CSV table of C-alpha atoms in Angstrom, one decimal:
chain,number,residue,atom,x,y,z
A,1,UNK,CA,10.1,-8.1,5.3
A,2,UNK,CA,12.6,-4.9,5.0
A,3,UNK,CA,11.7,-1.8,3.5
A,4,UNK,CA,13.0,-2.9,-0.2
A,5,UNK,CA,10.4,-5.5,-0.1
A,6,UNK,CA,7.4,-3.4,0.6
A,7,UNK,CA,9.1,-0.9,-2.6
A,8,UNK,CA,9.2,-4.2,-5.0
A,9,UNK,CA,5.5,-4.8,-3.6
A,10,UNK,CA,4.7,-1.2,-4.7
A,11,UNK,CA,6.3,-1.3,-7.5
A,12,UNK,CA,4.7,-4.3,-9.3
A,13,UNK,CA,1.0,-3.0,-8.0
A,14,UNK,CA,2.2,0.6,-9.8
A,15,UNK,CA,3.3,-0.8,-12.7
A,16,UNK,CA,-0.3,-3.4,-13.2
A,17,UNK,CA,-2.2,-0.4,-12.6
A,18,UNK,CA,-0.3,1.5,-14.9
A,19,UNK,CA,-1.5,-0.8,-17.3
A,20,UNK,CA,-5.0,-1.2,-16.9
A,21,UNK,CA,-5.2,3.0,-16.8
A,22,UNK,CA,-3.7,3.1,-19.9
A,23,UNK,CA,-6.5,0.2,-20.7
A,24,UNK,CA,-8.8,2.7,-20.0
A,25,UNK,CA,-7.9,5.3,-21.6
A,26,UNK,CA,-8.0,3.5,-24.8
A,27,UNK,CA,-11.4,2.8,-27.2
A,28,UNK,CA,-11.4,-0.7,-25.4
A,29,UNK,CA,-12.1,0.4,-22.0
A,30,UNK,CA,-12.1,-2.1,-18.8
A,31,UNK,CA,-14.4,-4.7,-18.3
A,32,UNK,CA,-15.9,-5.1,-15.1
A,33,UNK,CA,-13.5,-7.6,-14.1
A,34,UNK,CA,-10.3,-5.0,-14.7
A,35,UNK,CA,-12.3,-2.0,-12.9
A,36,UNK,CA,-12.6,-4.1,-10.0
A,37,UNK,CA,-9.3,-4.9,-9.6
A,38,UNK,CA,-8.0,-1.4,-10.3
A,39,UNK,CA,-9.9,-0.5,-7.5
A,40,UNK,CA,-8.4,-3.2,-5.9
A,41,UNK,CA,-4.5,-2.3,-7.0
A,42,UNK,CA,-5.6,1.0,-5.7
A,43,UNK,CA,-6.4,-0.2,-2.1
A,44,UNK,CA,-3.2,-2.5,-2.4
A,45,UNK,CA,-0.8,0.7,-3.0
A,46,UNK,CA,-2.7,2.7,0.2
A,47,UNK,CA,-2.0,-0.6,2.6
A,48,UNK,CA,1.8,-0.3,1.3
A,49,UNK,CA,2.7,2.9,1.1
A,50,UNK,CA,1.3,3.2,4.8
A,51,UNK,CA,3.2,0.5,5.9
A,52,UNK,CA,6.4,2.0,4.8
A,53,UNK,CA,5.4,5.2,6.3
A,54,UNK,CA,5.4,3.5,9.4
A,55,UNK,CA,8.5,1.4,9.0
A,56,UNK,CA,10.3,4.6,8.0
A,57,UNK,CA,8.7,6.8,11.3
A,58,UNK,CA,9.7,3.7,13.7
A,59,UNK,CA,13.2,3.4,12.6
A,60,UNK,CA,13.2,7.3,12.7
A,61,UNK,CA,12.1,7.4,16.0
A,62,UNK,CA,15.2,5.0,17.3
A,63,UNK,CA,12.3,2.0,17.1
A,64,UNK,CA,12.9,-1.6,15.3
A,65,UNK,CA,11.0,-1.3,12.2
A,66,UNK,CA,10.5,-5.3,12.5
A,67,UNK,CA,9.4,-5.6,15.9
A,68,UNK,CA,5.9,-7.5,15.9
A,69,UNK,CA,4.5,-5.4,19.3
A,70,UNK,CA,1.1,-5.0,18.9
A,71,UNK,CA,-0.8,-2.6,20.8
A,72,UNK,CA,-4.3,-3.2,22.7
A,73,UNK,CA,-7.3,-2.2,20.2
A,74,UNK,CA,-9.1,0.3,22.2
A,75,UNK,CA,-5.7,2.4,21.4
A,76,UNK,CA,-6.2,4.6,18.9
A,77,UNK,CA,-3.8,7.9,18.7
A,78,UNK,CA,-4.7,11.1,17.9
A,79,UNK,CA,-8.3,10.7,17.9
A,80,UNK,CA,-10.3,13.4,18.1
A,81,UNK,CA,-14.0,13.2,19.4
């Protein structure tokens, strides 16, 4: 997956949740079904945007925005007790 990829991704959850906002906005409303999955886009568009945050930042910092190194759990950075 390369950075254009996770864009598309974005892209196509923007543009659904485009649609069921304008949805709501009309007399017709969503149905529960809809609302739940706008809520669901919504989550969707956090995951990606933060992943291409973080394959910008790693190829920023001289990093290989592909590389599959996966740190121990009990890492957490910049946590603040």
């Amino acid at each position: 997956m390369d950075d254009q990829d996770v864009i598309d991704q974005i892209n196509q959850l923007a543009n659904e949740e485009h649609s069921l906002f304008q949805k709501a906005s009309s007399d017709e409303g969503l149905s529960g079904k809809e609302h739940d999955r706008m809520k669901f886009l919504e989550v969707q568009l956090d995951q990606c945007w933060d992943l291409l945050h973080q394959r910008r930042a790693r190829r920023n910092a001289g990093l290989d925005p592909d590389d599959a190194h996966v740190r121990d759990s009990a890492t957490v950075e910049a946590y603040v007790d």
